Amino acid sequence: MELYPVEHLRKEPVKEKRAQVDAIEYSAYVHAIRDSKYKAILNEKIPPVSPLVELPASHRFTGSSRFVVNDPAGAGIHATVFAALVSRIRIR
């Protein structure tokens, strides 16, 4: 799992924040497909088509790593931002 932090967007106006999160999520989606051995990924749905942007520095977690957020809202993470963070599942 690879997470892209978007904390820098916290103080942006809602409309701008949503557009930037959509662009990051779509860019991560396209990047994952390009890097996939089979040029496909498993995803619940295609993120909103947005302009491709440079992805922020990511944090990668392996099967032995643990990342737990039981209550994203309680951790100060908006559900949309949390969904964008939890992206990129690759087929190998």
Tab-separated table of N, CA and C in Angstrom:
chain	number	residue	atom	x	y	z
A	1	MET	N	0.854	-1.162	0.000
A	1	MET	CA	0.000	0.000	0.000
A	1	MET	C	0.901	1.226	0.000
A	2	GLU	N	0.500	2.209	-0.761
A	2	GLU	CA	1.259	3.447	-0.835
A	2	GLU	C	0.318	4.605	-0.530
A	3	LEU	N	0.716	5.445	0.400
A	3	LEU	CA	-0.115	6.569	0.816
A	3	LEU	C	0.501	7.877	0.360
A	4	TYR	N	-0.331	8.774	-0.111
A	4	TYR	CA	0.109	10.096	-0.542
A	4	TYR	C	-0.480	11.128	0.409
A	5	PRO	N	0.344	11.705	1.263
A	5	PRO	CA	-0.193	12.681	2.222
A	5	PRO	C	-0.658	13.955	1.507
A	6	VAL	N	-1.779	14.464	1.956
A	6	VAL	CA	-2.323	15.688	1.383
A	6	VAL	C	-2.645	16.701	2.483
A	7	GLU	N	-1.935	16.588	3.554
A	7	GLU	CA	-2.132	17.487	4.694
A	7	GLU	C	-1.996	18.955	4.276
A	8	HIS	N	-1.143	19.222	3.302
A	8	HIS	CA	-0.924	20.597	2.852
A	8	HIS	C	-2.189	21.235	2.269
A	9	LEU	N	-3.198	20.437	2.002
A	9	LEU	CA	-4.447	20.956	1.435
A	9	LEU	C	-5.482	21.316	2.493
A	10	ARG	N	-5.191	21.035	3.736
A	10	ARG	CA	-6.169	21.203	4.809
A	10	ARG	C	-6.810	22.593	4.826
A	11	LYS	N	-6.050	23.639	4.590
A	11	LYS	CA	-6.583	25.001	4.713
A	11	LYS	C	-7.085	25.581	3.383
A	12	GLU	N	-7.041	24.797	2.333
A	12	GLU	CA	-7.531	25.258	1.032
A	12	GLU	C	-9.057	25.350	1.054
A	13	PRO	N	-9.638	26.234	0.251
A	13	PRO	CA	-11.097	26.265	0.121
A	13	PRO	C	-11.606	24.901	-0.364
A	14	VAL	N	-12.800	24.547	0.030
A	14	VAL	CA	-13.346	23.219	-0.249
A	14	VAL	C	-13.285	22.854	-1.728
A	15	LYS	N	-13.692	23.764	-2.593
A	15	LYS	CA	-13.713	23.474	-4.027
A	15	LYS	C	-12.299	23.202	-4.552
A	16	GLU	N	-11.345	24.015	-4.142
A	16	GLU	CA	-9.949	23.839	-4.562
A	16	GLU	C	-9.367	22.544	-3.982
A	17	LYS	N	-9.676	22.273	-2.720
A	17	LYS	CA	-9.182	21.060	-2.069
A	17	LYS	C	-9.692	19.816	-2.793
A	18	ARG	N	-10.979	19.806	-3.104
A	18	ARG	CA	-11.571	18.646	-3.790
A	18	ARG	C	-10.915	18.437	-5.154
A	19	ALA	N	-10.703	19.521	-5.888
A	19	ALA	CA	-10.086	19.417	-7.215
A	19	ALA	C	-8.656	18.874	-7.105
A	20	GLN	N	-7.909	19.332	-6.114
A	20	GLN	CA	-6.532	18.873	-5.958
A	20	GLN	C	-6.476	17.416	-5.500
A	21	VAL	N	-7.368	17.039	-4.588
A	21	VAL	CA	-7.409	15.643	-4.129
A	21	VAL	C	-7.815	14.733	-5.292
A	22	ASP	N	-8.806	15.152	-6.084
A	22	ASP	CA	-9.214	14.363	-7.250
A	22	ASP	C	-8.044	14.183	-8.211
A	23	ALA	N	-7.282	15.261	-8.441
A	23	ALA	CA	-6.144	15.187	-9.360
A	23	ALA	C	-5.068	14.247	-8.831
A	24	ILE	N	-4.800	14.298	-7.535
A	24	ILE	CA	-3.799	13.404	-6.938
A	24	ILE	C	-4.280	11.960	-7.012
A	25	GLU	N	-5.553	11.739	-6.680
A	25	GLU	CA	-6.095	10.375	-6.717
A	25	GLU	C	-6.071	9.815	-8.139
A	26	TYR	N	-6.462	10.616	-9.123
A	26	TYR	CA	-6.467	10.149	-10.501
A	26	TYR	C	-5.040	9.907	-10.992
A	27	SER	N	-4.117	10.775	-10.617
A	27	SER	CA	-2.719	10.612	-11.015
A	27	SER	C	-2.133	9.339	-10.410
A	28	ALA	N	-2.459	9.044	-9.148
A	28	ALA	CA	-1.985	7.811	-8.515
A	28	ALA	C	-2.578	6.596	-9.230
A	29	TYR	N	-3.832	6.695	-9.621
A	29	TYR	CA	-4.521	5.621	-10.341
A	29	TYR	C	-3.831	5.346	-11.685
A	30	VAL	N	-3.575	6.402	-12.459
A	30	VAL	CA	-2.915	6.255	-13.760
A	30	VAL	C	-1.497	5.715	-13.576
A	31	HIS	N	-0.795	6.240	-12.585
A	31	HIS	CA	0.576	5.789	-12.305
A	31	HIS	C	0.598	4.293	-11.940
A	32	ALA	N	-0.371	3.879	-11.136
A	32	ALA	CA	-0.438	2.464	-10.736
A	32	ALA	C	-0.681	1.558	-11.939
A	33	ILE	N	-1.545	1.984	-12.849
A	33	ILE	CA	-1.806	1.189	-14.051
A	33	ILE	C	-0.549	1.103	-14.909
A	34	ARG	N	0.122	2.234	-15.100
A	34	ARG	CA	1.340	2.243	-15.913
A	34	ARG	C	2.425	1.342	-15.331
A	35	ASP	N	2.512	1.278	-13.983
A	35	ASP	CA	3.549	0.479	-13.327
A	35	ASP	C	3.152	-0.979	-13.143
A	36	SER	N	1.897	-1.312	-13.412
A	36	SER	CA	1.404	-2.661	-13.194
A	36	SER	C	1.940	-3.626	-14.249
A	37	LYS	N	2.267	-4.810	-13.816
A	37	LYS	CA	2.736	-5.852	-14.730
A	37	LYS	C	1.692	-6.132	-15.816
A	38	TYR	N	0.414	-6.104	-15.443
A	38	TYR	CA	-0.668	-6.421	-16.373
A	38	TYR	C	-1.371	-5.178	-16.916
A	39	LYS	N	-0.852	-3.995	-16.589
A	39	LYS	CA	-1.449	-2.723	-17.030
A	39	LYS	C	-2.913	-2.616	-16.604
A	40	ALA	N	-3.180	-3.107	-15.396
A	40	ALA	CA	-4.521	-3.046	-14.815
A	40	ALA	C	-4.383	-3.081	-13.301
A	41	ILE	N	-5.362	-2.543	-12.603
A	41	ILE	CA	-5.386	-2.606	-11.146
A	41	ILE	C	-6.804	-2.926	-10.691
A	42	LEU	N	-6.928	-3.382	-9.464
A	42	LEU	CA	-8.237	-3.592	-8.855
A	42	LEU	C	-8.591	-2.306	-8.130
A	43	ASN	N	-9.736	-1.759	-8.432
A	43	ASN	CA	-10.169	-0.524	-7.806
A	43	ASN	C	-11.688	-0.558	-7.727
A	44	GLU	N	-12.247	-0.021	-6.646
A	44	GLU	CA	-13.696	-0.024	-6.502
A	44	GLU	C	-14.368	0.758	-7.627
A	45	LYS	N	-13.790	1.904	-7.956
A	45	LYS	CA	-14.312	2.699	-9.054
A	45	LYS	C	-13.188	3.585	-9.574
A	46	ILE	N	-13.348	4.045	-10.787
A	46	ILE	CA	-12.354	4.938	-11.367
A	46	ILE	C	-12.500	6.300	-10.706
A	47	PRO	N	-11.391	6.874	-10.237
A	47	PRO	CA	-11.480	8.211	-9.634
A	47	PRO	C	-11.948	9.226	-10.680
A	48	PRO	N	-12.442	10.369	-10.231
A	48	PRO	CA	-12.857	11.392	-11.195
A	48	PRO	C	-11.695	11.747	-12.131
A	49	VAL	N	-11.957	11.715	-13.435
A	49	VAL	CA	-10.920	12.056	-14.405
A	49	VAL	C	-10.512	13.504	-14.159
A	50	SER	N	-9.225	13.704	-13.977
A	50	SER	CA	-8.680	15.007	-13.619
A	50	SER	C	-7.356	15.199	-14.336
A	51	PRO	N	-6.853	16.423	-14.334
A	51	PRO	CA	-5.526	16.632	-14.915
A	51	PRO	C	-4.482	15.827	-14.133
A	52	LEU	N	-3.503	15.283	-14.845
A	52	LEU	CA	-2.428	14.567	-14.166
A	52	LEU	C	-1.519	15.582	-13.492
A	53	VAL	N	-1.139	15.275	-12.251
A	53	VAL	CA	-0.265	16.157	-11.479
A	53	VAL	C	0.916	15.352	-10.953
A	54	GLU	N	1.949	16.059	-10.548
A	54	GLU	CA	3.081	15.392	-9.902
A	54	GLU	C	2.611	14.925	-8.528
A	55	LEU	N	2.873	13.667	-8.231
A	55	LEU	CA	2.424	13.113	-6.956
A	55	LEU	C	3.322	13.582	-5.817
A	56	PRO	N	2.717	13.839	-4.650
A	56	PRO	CA	3.540	14.197	-3.494
A	56	PRO	C	4.378	12.991	-3.068
A	57	ALA	N	5.401	13.232	-2.281
A	57	ALA	CA	6.208	12.127	-1.756
A	57	ALA	C	5.283	11.155	-1.042
A	58	SER	N	5.484	9.875	-1.293
A	58	SER	CA	4.574	8.867	-0.731
A	58	SER	C	5.238	8.111	0.406
A	59	HIS	N	4.404	7.383	1.125
A	59	HIS	CA	4.850	6.476	2.180
A	59	HIS	C	4.359	5.095	1.787
A	60	ARG	N	5.258	4.148	1.691
A	60	ARG	CA	4.899	2.799	1.258
A	60	ARG	C	4.893	1.865	2.464
A	61	PHE	N	3.885	1.006	2.512
A	61	PHE	CA	3.745	0.036	3.586
A	61	PHE	C	3.704	-1.354	2.965
A	62	THR	N	4.454	-2.270	3.527
A	62	THR	CA	4.470	-3.643	3.033
A	62	THR	C	3.537	-4.485	3.874
A	63	GLY	N	3.443	-5.749	3.556
A	63	GLY	CA	2.585	-6.659	4.309
A	63	GLY	C	2.929	-6.728	5.776
A	64	SER	N	4.179	-6.469	6.125
A	64	SER	CA	4.576	-6.550	7.524
A	64	SER	C	4.400	-5.221	8.254
A	65	SER	N	4.107	-4.137	7.501
A	65	SER	CA	3.898	-2.827	8.116
A	65	SER	C	2.457	-2.715	8.579
A	66	ARG	N	2.245	-1.833	9.535
A	66	ARG	CA	0.883	-1.610	10.018
A	66	ARG	C	0.548	-0.138	9.911
A	67	PHE	N	-0.603	0.148	9.371
A	67	PHE	CA	-1.125	1.508	9.321
A	67	PHE	C	-2.582	1.391	9.719
A	68	VAL	N	-2.934	1.934	10.863
A	68	VAL	CA	-4.285	1.772	11.365
A	68	VAL	C	-4.879	3.135	11.682
A	69	VAL	N	-6.009	3.429	11.090
A	69	VAL	CA	-6.799	4.598	11.457
A	69	VAL	C	-8.213	4.083	11.633
A	70	ASN	N	-8.611	3.903	12.880
A	70	ASN	CA	-9.947	3.387	13.154
A	70	ASN	C	-11.024	4.430	12.898
A	71	ASP	N	-10.691	5.676	13.121
A	71	ASP	CA	-11.657	6.756	12.963
A	71	ASP	C	-10.989	7.907	12.223
A	72	PRO	N	-11.038	7.898	10.873
A	72	PRO	CA	-10.368	8.956	10.118
A	72	PRO	C	-10.796	10.359	10.546
A	73	ALA	N	-12.089	10.556	10.807
A	73	ALA	CA	-12.556	11.882	11.199
A	73	ALA	C	-11.952	12.278	12.549
A	74	GLY	N	-11.869	11.321	13.460
A	74	GLY	CA	-11.270	11.584	14.769
A	74	GLY	C	-9.786	11.894	14.669
A	75	ALA	N	-9.157	11.385	13.635
A	75	ALA	CA	-7.738	11.654	13.421
A	75	ALA	C	-7.542	12.943	12.639
A	76	GLY	N	-8.645	13.638	12.349
A	76	GLY	CA	-8.562	14.896	11.610
A	76	GLY	C	-8.407	14.706	10.114
A	77	ILE	N	-8.827	13.551	9.602
A	77	ILE	CA	-8.700	13.269	8.172
A	77	ILE	C	-10.091	13.202	7.565
A	78	HIS	N	-10.378	14.063	6.617
A	78	HIS	CA	-11.667	14.059	5.930
A	78	HIS	C	-11.796	12.761	5.133
A	79	ALA	N	-12.984	12.218	5.034
A	79	ALA	CA	-13.198	10.921	4.366
A	79	ALA	C	-12.680	10.925	2.930
A	80	THR	N	-12.885	12.017	2.202
A	80	THR	CA	-12.402	12.086	0.821
A	80	THR	C	-10.889	12.051	0.773
A	81	VAL	N	-10.259	12.778	1.686
A	81	VAL	CA	-8.794	12.798	1.748
A	81	VAL	C	-8.290	11.419	2.141
A	82	PHE	N	-8.946	10.775	3.098
A	82	PHE	CA	-8.535	9.441	3.528
A	82	PHE	C	-8.637	8.458	2.363
A	83	ALA	N	-9.721	8.553	1.589
A	83	ALA	CA	-9.891	7.657	0.436
A	83	ALA	C	-8.786	7.886	-0.586
A	84	ALA	N	-8.388	9.132	-0.760
A	84	ALA	CA	-7.300	9.424	-1.698
A	84	ALA	C	-5.979	8.891	-1.187
A	85	LEU	N	-5.818	8.905	0.128
A	85	LEU	CA	-4.577	8.395	0.711
A	85	LEU	C	-4.461	6.893	0.522
A	86	VAL	N	-5.575	6.204	0.674
A	86	VAL	CA	-5.556	4.754	0.573
A	86	VAL	C	-5.854	4.398	-0.876
A	87	SER	N	-4.833	4.460	-1.708
A	87	SER	CA	-5.021	4.171	-3.120
A	87	SER	C	-4.139	2.998	-3.503
A	88	ARG	N	-3.666	2.931	-4.662
A	88	ARG	CA	-2.665	2.058	-5.253
A	88	ARG	C	-2.549	0.633	-4.718
A	89	ILE	N	-3.404	-0.227	-5.149
A	89	ILE	CA	-3.231	-1.656	-4.919
A	89	ILE	C	-2.817	-2.249	-6.250
A	90	ARG	N	-1.664	-2.834	-6.290
A	90	ARG	CA	-1.136	-3.337	-7.564
A	90	ARG	C	-1.380	-4.840	-7.743
A	91	ILE	N	-1.547	-5.219	-8.984
A	91	ILE	CA	-1.568	-6.624	-9.352
A	91	ILE	C	-0.159	-6.964	-9.793
A	92	ARG	N	0.453	-7.970	-9.197
A	92	ARG	CA	1.823	-8.358	-9.569
A	92	ARG	C	1.834	-9.721	-10.167
